[in-house]
mmCIF file of C-alpha atoms and ligand atoms in Angstrom:
data_model
loop_
_atom_site.group_PDB
_atom_site.id
_atom_site.type_symbol
_atom_site.label_atom_id
_atom_site.label_comp_id
_atom_site.label_asym_id
_atom_site.label_seq_id
_atom_site.Cartn_x
_atom_site.Cartn_y
_atom_site.Cartn_z
ATOM 1 C CA MET O 1 -109.150 -200.518 15.901
ATOM 2 C CA LYS O 2 -110.573 -201.832 12.615
ATOM 3 C CA LYS O 3 -108.983 -200.165 9.558
ATOM 4 C CA ILE O 4 -111.296 -199.568 6.594
ATOM 5 C CA LEU O 5 -109.970 -198.548 3.168
ATOM 6 C CA ILE O 6 -112.166 -195.842 1.631
ATOM 7 C CA THR O 7 -111.558 -195.351 -2.069
ATOM 8 C CA GLY O 8 -112.633 -191.838 -3.024
ATOM 9 C CA GLY O 9 -112.470 -191.066 0.689
ATOM 10 C CA ALA O 10 -111.780 -187.352 0.200
ATOM 11 C CA GLY O 11 -114.906 -186.924 -1.900
ATOM 12 C CA TYR O 12 -118.348 -185.712 -0.927
ATOM 13 C CA ILE O 13 -119.830 -188.927 0.476
ATOM 14 C CA GLY O 14 -116.438 -190.491 1.224
ATOM 15 C CA SER O 15 -115.338 -187.679 3.543
ATOM 16 C CA HIS O 16 -118.602 -187.731 5.478
ATOM 17 C CA THR O 17 -118.320 -191.512 5.777
ATOM 18 C CA ALA O 18 -114.763 -191.175 7.125
ATOM 19 C CA VAL O 19 -116.173 -189.030 9.969
ATOM 20 C CA GLU O 20 -118.940 -191.506 10.794
ATOM 21 C CA LEU O 21 -116.529 -194.470 10.674
ATOM 22 C CA TRP O 22 -114.262 -192.697 13.173
ATOM 23 C CA ASN O 23 -117.253 -191.859 15.369
ATOM 24 C CA ALA O 24 -118.139 -195.569 15.285
ATOM 25 C CA GLY O 25 -114.636 -196.578 16.465
ATOM 26 C CA MET O 26 -113.149 -197.577 13.127
ATOM 27 C CA GLU O 27 -110.143 -196.013 11.386
ATOM 28 C CA PRO O 28 -110.568 -194.837 7.800
ATOM 29 C CA ILE O 29 -107.581 -195.238 5.463
ATOM 30 C CA ILE O 30 -108.270 -192.811 2.621
ATOM 31 C CA LEU O 31 -107.280 -193.385 -0.999
ATOM 32 C CA ASP O 32 -108.125 -190.592 -3.419
ATOM 33 C CA ASP O 33 -106.688 -189.248 -6.689
ATOM 34 C CA PHE O 34 -108.194 -185.822 -5.967
ATOM 35 C CA SER O 35 -109.704 -185.692 -9.454
ATOM 36 C CA ASN O 36 -112.991 -184.602 -7.909
ATOM 37 C CA SER O 37 -111.935 -183.571 -4.409
ATOM 38 C CA GLN O 38 -109.362 -181.417 -2.658
ATOM 39 C CA VAL O 39 -106.549 -182.375 -0.301
ATOM 40 C CA GLU O 40 -107.687 -179.649 2.122
ATOM 41 C CA VAL O 41 -110.555 -181.975 3.023
ATOM 42 C CA LEU O 42 -108.038 -183.887 5.154
ATOM 43 C CA ASP O 43 -107.430 -180.763 7.265
ATOM 44 C CA ARG O 44 -111.185 -180.277 7.690
ATOM 45 C CA LEU O 45 -111.571 -183.938 8.713
ATOM 46 C CA GLU O 46 -108.877 -183.447 11.343
ATOM 47 C CA GLU O 47 -110.682 -180.348 12.648
ATOM 48 C CA ILE O 48 -113.922 -182.307 12.929
ATOM 49 C CA THR O 49 -112.540 -185.531 14.450
ATOM 50 C CA GLY O 50 -109.231 -184.476 16.023
ATOM 51 C CA LYS O 51 -107.592 -187.270 14.048
ATOM 52 C CA ARG O 52 -105.276 -186.906 11.035
ATOM 53 C CA PHE O 53 -106.452 -189.736 8.846
ATOM 54 C CA VAL O 54 -103.888 -191.776 6.946
ATOM 55 C CA PHE O 55 -104.281 -191.059 3.280
ATOM 56 C CA TYR O 56 -102.751 -192.099 -0.015
ATOM 57 C CA ARG O 57 -102.942 -190.050 -3.187
ATOM 58 C CA GLY O 58 -103.566 -192.337 -6.140
ATOM 59 C CA ASP O 59 -105.902 -194.254 -8.348
ATOM 60 C CA CYS O 60 -107.724 -197.287 -7.008
ATOM 61 C CA SER O 61 -106.865 -199.099 -10.253
ATOM 62 C CA ASP O 62 -103.188 -198.981 -9.198
ATOM 63 C CA LYS O 63 -102.846 -202.451 -7.744
ATOM 64 C CA THR O 64 -99.244 -201.868 -6.663
ATOM 65 C CA LEU O 65 -100.457 -198.944 -4.552
ATOM 66 C CA LEU O 66 -103.336 -201.011 -3.171
ATOM 67 C CA HIS O 67 -100.844 -203.682 -2.035
ATOM 68 C CA GLU O 68 -98.562 -201.004 -0.569
ATOM 69 C CA ILE O 69 -101.493 -199.781 1.524
ATOM 70 C CA ALA O 70 -102.468 -203.300 2.630
ATOM 71 C CA ASN O 71 -98.846 -204.120 3.499
ATOM 72 C CA ALA O 72 -98.699 -201.049 5.732
ATOM 73 C CA HIS O 73 -102.131 -201.431 7.329
ATOM 74 C CA GLN O 74 -104.236 -204.428 8.248
ATOM 75 C CA ILE O 75 -107.261 -203.518 6.110
ATOM 76 C CA GLN O 76 -110.400 -205.264 7.372
ATOM 77 C CA GLY O 77 -112.928 -203.852 4.949
ATOM 78 C CA VAL O 78 -113.326 -201.606 1.926
ATOM 79 C CA ILE O 79 -115.866 -198.942 1.026
ATOM 80 C CA HIS O 80 -115.655 -198.221 -2.685
ATOM 81 C CA PHE O 81 -116.774 -194.705 -3.635
ATOM 82 C CA ALA O 82 -114.162 -193.835 -6.245
ATOM 83 C CA ALA O 83 -115.972 -193.350 -9.551
ATOM 84 C CA PHE O 84 -116.839 -190.662 -12.061
ATOM 85 C CA LYS O 85 -120.459 -189.634 -11.565
ATOM 86 C CA ALA O 86 -121.508 -186.923 -13.993
ATOM 87 C CA VAL O 87 -124.458 -188.255 -15.975
ATOM 88 C CA GLY O 88 -124.089 -185.832 -18.890
ATOM 89 C CA GLU O 89 -120.302 -186.251 -19.125
ATOM 90 C CA SER O 90 -120.722 -190.020 -19.225
ATOM 91 C CA THR O 91 -122.844 -189.692 -22.360
ATOM 92 C CA GLN O 92 -120.132 -187.593 -24.017
ATOM 93 C CA SER O 93 -117.230 -189.803 -22.912
ATOM 94 C CA PRO O 94 -118.543 -193.312 -22.178
ATOM 95 C CA LEU O 95 -115.173 -195.060 -22.441
ATOM 96 C CA ILE O 96 -113.568 -193.102 -19.594
ATOM 97 C CA TYR O 97 -116.570 -194.044 -17.467
ATOM 98 C CA TYR O 98 -116.369 -197.756 -18.280
ATOM 99 C CA LYS O 99 -112.573 -197.793 -17.909
ATOM 100 C CA ASN O 100 -112.630 -195.933 -14.591
ATOM 101 C CA ASN O 101 -115.812 -197.089 -12.907
ATOM 102 C CA VAL O 102 -115.869 -200.699 -14.095
ATOM 103 C CA GLY O 103 -112.128 -201.252 -14.617
ATOM 104 C CA SER O 104 -111.228 -200.002 -11.143
ATOM 105 C CA LEU O 105 -113.821 -202.225 -9.507
ATOM 106 C CA VAL O 106 -112.362 -205.344 -11.164
ATOM 107 C CA ILE O 107 -108.850 -204.451 -9.995
ATOM 108 C CA LEU O 108 -110.104 -203.678 -6.493
ATOM 109 C CA LEU O 109 -111.802 -207.094 -6.286
ATOM 110 C CA GLU O 110 -108.652 -208.872 -7.505
ATOM 111 C CA PHE O 111 -106.700 -207.013 -4.816
ATOM 112 C CA MET O 112 -109.196 -207.947 -2.088
ATOM 113 C CA GLN O 113 -108.989 -211.627 -3.068
ATOM 114 C CA GLU O 114 -105.178 -211.533 -3.180
ATOM 115 C CA LYS O 115 -105.040 -210.015 0.321
ATOM 116 C CA GLY O 116 -107.896 -212.018 1.824
ATOM 117 C CA ILE O 117 -109.905 -208.859 2.575
ATOM 118 C CA LYS O 118 -113.495 -209.996 2.946
ATOM 119 C CA ASP O 119 -115.879 -207.071 3.410
ATOM 120 C CA LEU O 120 -116.921 -204.580 0.732
ATOM 121 C CA VAL O 121 -119.575 -201.866 0.706
ATOM 122 C CA PHE O 122 -120.241 -200.737 -2.869
ATOM 123 C CA SER O 123 -121.605 -197.326 -3.826
ATOM 124 C CA SER O 124 -124.512 -197.919 -6.174
ATOM 125 C CA SER O 125 -127.403 -195.693 -7.176
ATOM 126 C CA CYS O 126 -131.171 -195.555 -7.564
ATOM 127 C CA THR O 127 -130.392 -194.709 -11.155
ATOM 128 C CA VAL O 128 -130.352 -198.480 -11.795
ATOM 129 C CA TYR O 129 -134.154 -198.410 -11.444
ATOM 130 C CA GLY O 130 -134.683 -195.773 -14.141
ATOM 131 C CA GLN O 131 -138.303 -194.601 -14.000
ATOM 132 C CA PRO O 132 -139.940 -197.160 -11.701
ATOM 133 C CA ASP O 133 -143.368 -198.438 -12.773
ATOM 134 C CA VAL O 134 -144.484 -198.733 -9.144
ATOM 135 C CA LEU O 135 -143.581 -196.403 -6.259
ATOM 136 C CA PRO O 136 -142.074 -196.437 -3.725
ATOM 137 C CA VAL O 137 -139.087 -198.380 -5.050
ATOM 138 C CA THR O 138 -138.155 -201.587 -3.261
ATOM 139 C CA GLU O 139 -134.957 -203.591 -3.764
ATOM 140 C CA ALA O 140 -137.112 -206.094 -5.712
ATOM 141 C CA THR O 141 -138.143 -203.395 -8.190
ATOM 142 C CA PRO O 142 -136.746 -204.506 -11.549
ATOM 143 C CA ARG O 143 -133.654 -202.599 -12.719
ATOM 144 C CA LYS O 144 -134.187 -200.895 -16.031
ATOM 145 C CA GLU O 145 -132.237 -199.936 -19.104
ATOM 146 C CA ALA O 146 -129.697 -197.389 -17.817
ATOM 147 C CA GLU O 147 -130.436 -193.784 -18.748
ATOM 148 C CA SER O 148 -126.706 -193.070 -19.156
ATOM 149 C CA PRO O 149 -123.324 -194.796 -19.315
ATOM 150 C CA TYR O 150 -122.826 -193.572 -15.738
ATOM 151 C CA GLY O 151 -125.963 -195.407 -14.630
ATOM 152 C CA ASN O 152 -124.890 -198.448 -16.627
ATOM 153 C CA THR O 153 -121.540 -198.604 -14.813
ATOM 154 C CA LYS O 154 -123.488 -198.937 -11.572
ATOM 155 C CA LYS O 155 -125.618 -201.772 -12.984
ATOM 156 C CA ILE O 156 -122.554 -203.520 -14.381
ATOM 157 C CA GLY O 157 -120.774 -203.016 -11.055
ATOM 158 C CA GLU O 158 -123.598 -204.782 -9.249
ATOM 159 C CA ASP O 159 -123.551 -207.617 -11.805
ATOM 160 C CA ILE O 160 -119.784 -208.046 -11.394
ATOM 161 C CA LEU O 161 -120.224 -208.272 -7.622
ATOM 162 C CA VAL O 162 -123.003 -210.867 -7.914
ATOM 163 C CA ASP O 163 -120.880 -213.056 -10.202
ATOM 164 C CA PHE O 164 -117.759 -212.606 -8.040
ATOM 165 C CA VAL O 165 -119.668 -213.671 -4.933
ATOM 166 C CA LYS O 166 -121.203 -216.620 -6.805
ATOM 167 C CA SER O 167 -117.674 -217.736 -7.744
ATOM 168 C CA LYS O 168 -117.085 -218.408 -4.020
ATOM 169 C CA ALA O 169 -114.369 -215.775 -3.903
ATOM 170 C CA GLY O 170 -114.784 -215.622 -0.139
ATOM 171 C CA VAL O 171 -116.088 -212.063 0.138
ATOM 172 C CA ARG O 172 -119.128 -210.442 1.757
ATOM 173 C CA VAL O 173 -120.665 -207.543 -0.163
ATOM 174 C CA VAL O 174 -123.405 -204.963 0.339
ATOM 175 C CA ALA O 175 -124.421 -202.621 -2.479
ATOM 176 C CA LEU O 176 -126.080 -199.409 -1.322
ATOM 177 C CA ARG O 177 -128.406 -197.803 -3.865
ATOM 178 C CA TYR O 178 -128.303 -194.095 -2.996
ATOM 179 C CA PHE O 179 -131.235 -191.884 -3.815
ATOM 180 C CA ASN O 180 -130.315 -188.180 -3.951
ATOM 181 C CA PRO O 181 -127.482 -187.263 -1.561
ATOM 182 C CA VAL O 182 -127.672 -183.621 -0.418
ATOM 183 C CA GLY O 183 -126.623 -181.458 2.493
ATOM 184 C CA ALA O 184 -123.328 -181.175 4.356
ATOM 185 C CA HIS O 185 -121.789 -181.906 7.730
ATOM 186 C CA PRO O 186 -123.404 -179.725 10.459
ATOM 187 C CA SER O 187 -119.947 -178.308 11.196
ATOM 188 C CA ALA O 188 -120.024 -176.785 7.669
ATOM 189 C CA LYS O 189 -116.376 -177.865 7.283
ATOM 190 C CA ILE O 190 -117.035 -180.508 4.623
ATOM 191 C CA GLY O 191 -119.659 -180.732 1.900
ATOM 192 C CA GLU O 192 -120.168 -181.130 -1.809
ATOM 193 C CA LEU O 193 -117.272 -179.404 -3.587
ATOM 194 C CA PRO O 194 -118.475 -177.552 -6.652
ATOM 195 C CA ILE O 195 -116.259 -178.128 -9.664
ATOM 196 C CA GLY O 196 -117.589 -176.207 -12.668
ATOM 197 C CA THR O 197 -121.263 -175.516 -13.197
ATOM 198 C CA PRO O 198 -123.322 -177.730 -10.866
ATOM 199 C CA GLN O 199 -125.471 -180.299 -12.648
ATOM 200 C CA ASN O 200 -127.321 -181.258 -9.470
ATOM 201 C CA LEU O 201 -130.199 -179.283 -8.008
ATOM 202 C CA VAL O 202 -129.028 -178.427 -4.503
ATOM 203 C CA PRO O 203 -125.540 -177.095 -5.338
ATOM 204 C CA PHE O 204 -127.174 -174.978 -8.034
ATOM 205 C CA ILE O 205 -129.672 -173.663 -5.485
ATOM 206 C CA THR O 206 -126.957 -172.713 -2.992
ATOM 207 C CA GLN O 207 -124.796 -171.064 -5.670
ATOM 208 C CA THR O 208 -127.820 -169.095 -6.858
ATOM 209 C CA ALA O 209 -128.558 -167.987 -3.301
ATOM 210 C CA ALA O 210 -124.883 -166.980 -3.031
ATOM 211 C CA GLY O 211 -125.131 -164.869 -6.177
ATOM 212 C CA ILE O 212 -122.687 -167.067 -8.058
ATOM 213 C CA ARG O 213 -125.499 -168.058 -10.458
ATOM 214 C CA GLU O 214 -128.013 -165.487 -11.635
ATOM 215 C CA LYS O 215 -131.048 -167.751 -11.257
ATOM 216 C CA LEU O 216 -132.098 -171.343 -11.019
ATOM 217 C CA THR O 217 -134.026 -172.971 -13.839
ATOM 218 C CA VAL O 218 -136.616 -175.537 -12.833
ATOM 219 C CA PHE O 219 -136.428 -178.187 -15.536
ATOM 220 C CA GLY O 220 -140.128 -178.514 -16.251
ATOM 221 C CA ASN O 221 -143.308 -178.053 -14.242
ATOM 222 C CA ASP O 222 -145.681 -179.921 -16.538
ATOM 223 C CA TYR O 223 -145.062 -183.406 -15.164
ATOM 224 C CA ASP O 224 -147.710 -185.619 -13.586
ATOM 225 C CA THR O 225 -146.844 -184.560 -10.008
ATOM 226 C CA PRO O 226 -148.662 -182.382 -7.433
ATOM 227 C CA ASP O 227 -146.972 -179.164 -8.575
ATOM 228 C CA GLY O 228 -145.735 -180.350 -11.959
ATOM 229 C CA SER O 229 -142.044 -180.576 -11.037
ATOM 230 C CA CYS O 230 -140.088 -183.820 -10.640
ATOM 231 C CA ILE O 231 -140.024 -185.807 -7.415
ATOM 232 C CA ARG O 232 -136.878 -187.213 -5.775
ATOM 233 C CA ASP O 233 -135.894 -188.724 -2.427
ATOM 234 C CA TYR O 234 -133.335 -186.317 -0.956
ATOM 235 C CA ILE O 235 -131.178 -187.892 1.729
ATOM 236 C CA HIS O 236 -128.793 -186.026 4.042
ATOM 237 C CA VAL O 237 -125.195 -187.024 3.364
ATOM 238 C CA VAL O 238 -124.558 -187.698 7.072
ATOM 239 C CA ASP O 239 -127.473 -190.156 7.127
ATOM 240 C CA LEU O 240 -126.043 -191.739 4.004
ATOM 241 C CA ALA O 241 -122.613 -191.998 5.646
ATOM 242 C CA ASP O 242 -124.162 -193.705 8.663
ATOM 243 C CA ALA O 243 -125.744 -196.304 6.366
ATOM 244 C CA HIS O 244 -122.218 -197.340 5.287
ATOM 245 C CA VAL O 245 -121.137 -197.835 8.895
ATOM 246 C CA LYS O 246 -124.195 -199.978 9.601
ATOM 247 C CA ALA O 247 -123.586 -201.970 6.410
ATOM 248 C CA LEU O 248 -120.032 -202.779 7.564
ATOM 249 C CA HIS O 249 -121.240 -203.909 10.990
ATOM 250 C CA PHE O 250 -123.907 -206.034 9.281
ATOM 251 C CA LEU O 251 -121.332 -207.740 7.044
ATOM 252 C CA THR O 252 -119.271 -208.993 9.990
ATOM 253 C CA ASP O 253 -122.246 -211.184 10.987
ATOM 254 C CA GLN O 254 -122.750 -212.676 7.522
ATOM 255 C CA PRO O 255 -121.328 -215.879 6.015
ATOM 256 C CA LEU O 256 -118.703 -215.630 3.285
ATOM 257 C CA ASN O 257 -119.902 -215.461 -0.325
ATOM 258 C CA PHE O 258 -122.666 -213.110 0.747
ATOM 259 C CA TYR O 259 -124.278 -210.362 -1.360
ATOM 260 C CA ASP O 260 -127.194 -208.059 -0.634
ATOM 261 C CA VAL O 261 -128.590 -204.732 -1.795
ATOM 262 C CA PHE O 262 -130.222 -201.887 0.157
ATOM 263 C CA ASN O 263 -132.009 -198.739 -0.933
ATOM 264 C CA VAL O 264 -130.736 -195.718 0.978
ATOM 265 C CA GLY O 265 -133.312 -192.959 0.947
ATOM 266 C CA THR O 266 -135.660 -191.285 3.390
ATOM 267 C CA GLY O 267 -138.791 -192.944 2.041
ATOM 268 C CA ARG O 268 -140.177 -189.470 1.329
ATOM 269 C CA GLY O 269 -140.424 -187.811 -2.091
ATOM 270 C CA ASN O 270 -140.206 -184.042 -2.607
ATOM 271 C CA THR O 271 -140.768 -182.031 -5.754
ATOM 272 C CA VAL O 272 -138.193 -179.558 -7.051
ATOM 273 C CA LEU O 273 -140.456 -176.664 -6.081
ATOM 274 C CA GLU O 274 -140.889 -178.072 -2.566
ATOM 275 C CA VAL O 275 -137.089 -178.198 -2.229
ATOM 276 C CA ILE O 276 -136.798 -174.588 -3.390
ATOM 277 C CA HIS O 277 -139.491 -173.412 -0.993
ATOM 278 C CA ALA O 278 -137.971 -175.371 1.900
ATOM 279 C CA PHE O 279 -134.590 -173.775 1.168
ATOM 280 C CA GLU O 280 -136.147 -170.305 1.138
ATOM 281 C CA ALA O 281 -138.117 -170.856 4.348
ATOM 282 C CA VAL O 282 -135.334 -172.471 6.389
ATOM 283 C CA ASN O 283 -132.751 -169.899 5.346
ATOM 284 C CA ASN O 284 -135.151 -166.950 5.272
ATOM 285 C CA LEU O 285 -134.267 -165.851 1.759
ATOM 286 C CA THR O 286 -135.845 -165.581 -1.684
ATOM 287 C CA LEU O 287 -134.392 -167.656 -4.482
ATOM 288 C CA PRO O 288 -134.561 -166.299 -8.034
ATOM 289 C CA TYR O 289 -135.818 -169.082 -10.267
ATOM 290 C CA GLU O 290 -137.734 -169.569 -13.474
ATOM 291 C CA ILE O 291 -139.541 -172.486 -15.033
ATOM 292 C CA GLY O 292 -137.688 -173.843 -18.058
ATOM 293 C CA PRO O 293 -137.975 -176.796 -20.409
ATOM 294 C CA ARG O 294 -137.708 -180.370 -19.244
ATOM 295 C CA ARG O 295 -134.193 -181.888 -19.013
ATOM 296 C CA ALA O 296 -133.695 -184.881 -21.305
ATOM 297 C CA GLY O 297 -133.358 -188.183 -19.465
ATOM 298 C CA ASP O 298 -134.950 -186.988 -16.247
ATOM 299 C CA VAL O 299 -136.913 -189.540 -14.253
ATOM 300 C CA VAL O 300 -140.295 -187.994 -13.390
ATOM 301 C CA LYS O 301 -140.670 -189.359 -9.901
ATOM 302 C CA THR O 302 -138.819 -191.770 -7.654
ATOM 303 C CA TRP O 303 -138.500 -192.344 -3.938
ATOM 304 C CA ALA O 304 -137.414 -195.270 -1.803
ATOM 305 C CA ASP O 305 -139.226 -197.912 0.171
ATOM 306 C CA THR O 306 -136.857 -198.113 3.154
ATOM 307 C CA LYS O 307 -138.391 -201.026 5.061
ATOM 308 C CA LYS O 308 -135.507 -203.357 4.249
ATOM 309 C CA ILE O 309 -132.674 -201.074 5.418
ATOM 310 C CA ASN O 310 -134.737 -200.059 8.449
ATOM 311 C CA GLN O 311 -135.407 -203.635 9.525
ATOM 312 C CA VAL O 312 -132.191 -205.387 8.472
ATOM 313 C CA LEU O 313 -129.545 -202.714 9.128
ATOM 314 C CA GLY O 314 -131.490 -200.845 11.810
ATOM 315 C CA TRP O 315 -130.838 -197.650 9.860
ATOM 316 C CA PHE O 316 -133.202 -194.668 9.934
ATOM 317 C CA PRO O 317 -132.639 -191.145 8.605
ATOM 318 C CA ALA O 318 -132.068 -188.570 11.331
ATOM 319 C CA TYR O 319 -132.255 -185.485 9.116
ATOM 320 C CA ASP O 320 -135.266 -184.106 7.260
ATOM 321 C CA LEU O 321 -135.449 -181.873 4.175
ATOM 322 C CA ASP O 322 -135.244 -178.670 6.218
ATOM 323 C CA ALA O 323 -132.013 -179.892 7.838
ATOM 324 C CA CYS O 324 -130.650 -180.718 4.386
ATOM 325 C CA MET O 325 -131.431 -177.206 3.184
ATOM 326 C CA ARG O 326 -130.018 -175.592 6.334
ATOM 327 C CA ASP O 327 -126.757 -177.536 6.148
ATOM 328 C CA SER O 328 -126.365 -176.995 2.393
ATOM 329 C CA TRP O 329 -126.597 -173.247 2.860
ATOM 330 C CA ARG O 330 -124.206 -173.210 5.839
ATOM 331 C CA TRP O 331 -121.688 -175.109 3.717
ATOM 332 C CA GLN O 332 -122.065 -172.659 0.820
ATOM 333 C CA GLN O 333 -121.452 -169.791 3.245
ATOM 334 C CA PHE O 334 -118.333 -171.544 4.547
ATOM 335 C CA LEU O 335 -117.091 -171.887 0.964
ATOM 336 C CA MET O 336 -117.636 -168.178 0.351
ATOM 337 C CA LYS O 337 -115.420 -167.277 3.314
ATOM 338 C CA GLY O 338 -112.590 -168.650 1.181
HETATM 339 C C1 WQD H 1 -132.837 -183.514 -9.281
HETATM 340 C C2 WQD H 1 -134.064 -182.808 -9.841
HETATM 341 C C3 WQD H 1 -133.885 -182.127 -12.132
HETATM 342 C C4 WQD H 1 -130.865 -179.029 -11.578
HETATM 343 C C5 WQD H 1 -128.433 -187.432 -10.359
HETATM 344 C C6 WQD H 1 -127.856 -188.701 -10.883
HETATM 345 C C7 WQD H 1 -127.944 -189.765 -9.824
HETATM 346 C C8 WQD H 1 -127.284 -189.281 -8.571
HETATM 347 C C9 WQD H 1 -127.907 -187.960 -8.110
HETATM 348 C C10 WQD H 1 -124.988 -190.007 -8.370
HETATM 349 C C11 WQD H 1 -134.410 -183.253 -11.257
HETATM 350 C C12 WQD H 1 -134.048 -180.920 -11.206
HETATM 351 C C13 WQD H 1 -131.749 -180.063 -11.340
HETATM 352 C C14 WQD H 1 -131.365 -177.749 -11.967
HETATM 353 C C15 WQD H 1 -133.592 -178.606 -11.851
HETATM 354 N N1 WQD H 1 -125.889 -189.095 -8.788
HETATM 355 N N2 WQD H 1 -133.085 -179.837 -11.475
HETATM 356 N N3 WQD H 1 -132.719 -177.581 -12.082
HETATM 357 O O1 WQD H 1 -130.857 -186.188 -11.834
HETATM 358 O O2 WQD H 1 -132.124 -186.957 -9.749
HETATM 359 O O3 WQD H 1 -129.782 -187.645 -10.056
HETATM 360 O O4 WQD H 1 -127.762 -187.025 -9.197
HETATM 361 O O5 WQD H 1 -125.206 -191.079 -7.848
HETATM 362 O O6 WQD H 1 -127.298 -190.917 -10.287
HETATM 363 O O7 WQD H 1 -128.618 -189.109 -11.990
HETATM 364 O O8 WQD H 1 -130.297 -185.283 -9.524
HETATM 365 O O9 WQD H 1 -129.918 -183.024 -8.638
HETATM 366 O O10 WQD H 1 -129.487 -183.455 -11.114
HETATM 367 O O11 WQD H 1 -131.815 -183.382 -10.280
HETATM 368 O O12 WQD H 1 -134.814 -178.415 -11.978
HETATM 369 O O13 WQD H 1 -130.603 -176.763 -12.196
HETATM 370 O O14 WQD H 1 -133.799 -181.418 -9.910
HETATM 371 O O15 WQD H 1 -134.657 -181.953 -13.302
HETATM 372 O O16 WQD H 1 -135.812 -183.304 -11.397
HETATM 373 P P1 WQD H 1 -130.855 -186.519 -10.375
HETATM 374 P P2 WQD H 1 -130.291 -183.732 -9.901
#
């Protein structure tokens, strides 16, 4: 059975990807420092899959640990999730973002070369496009000036990978540019773990519905969109996880010194108000919200052109917005059971 090292594998997207890797007949080896995840996730993963995944607690910039893992397991690929990802925090503390997100990637690549590990799937983001001039966004859409140090670490990460591949390092790399990951595993045993006040829309919606937050503020309804609120491409986290599995399979058929990029979205855009109304309808509840001022740095509208990932990876989303809203709420209810 192929063993795949997942850095940040106990995190939101990492844990869902571990499940889909197992379902696809591969064995995840999880590395996580639990700075933005909880060790209990491993128990939940065992409940879902029946398998206790091997895991290592630590930082993916710890090369000694990386070698310890590779000496104990024949690692045949890496999925690199481990990174800080709070846009606002990155503006306050840019150096910890560059040190962690960029520094760790460099060390991970050195490790892969030292061990002869060829395949890497890199977690990138649609944030590299900024506000696209033309929609939907294709992989040929020019990247723009990053809106935040967080977004810049993703652009720099992609640039590092391009140069590393060009240096004939003998690796094969796919960068996946995520649009907006939302939702949770249908089992409601894993999902996005809220640490502090949620910055993202859907966790704030579910915490408001749960009474943890008094009301949701819609950050502006005077934009040039059908109902005035911003548009995003919300993709179910299980669909996103499946894209990583398909990317790994794709890499095994590629020559060495290979690099490619794929948008991972549904190809559909929804406004904030549409998301709120879908959440209310699917879960048969009323969400207290108010319209507030715009949030600085927000992209007005973005959604993916998914032709490339559809045709090249054979990947298509299985979940729609209603399923995302249903699963998000079921996860929040699981969390409230304590
Ligand atoms: C979505 C929409 C807000 C909260 C960020 C990162 C991106 C990626 C996904 C990691 C926007 C509106 C939000 C609220 C609101 N992260 N909103 N009230 O900003 O599109 O993307 O998360 O890869 O890199 O930038 O996601 O969920 O914060 O916002 O009205 O309380 O919801 O204005 O229009 P965003 P988001």
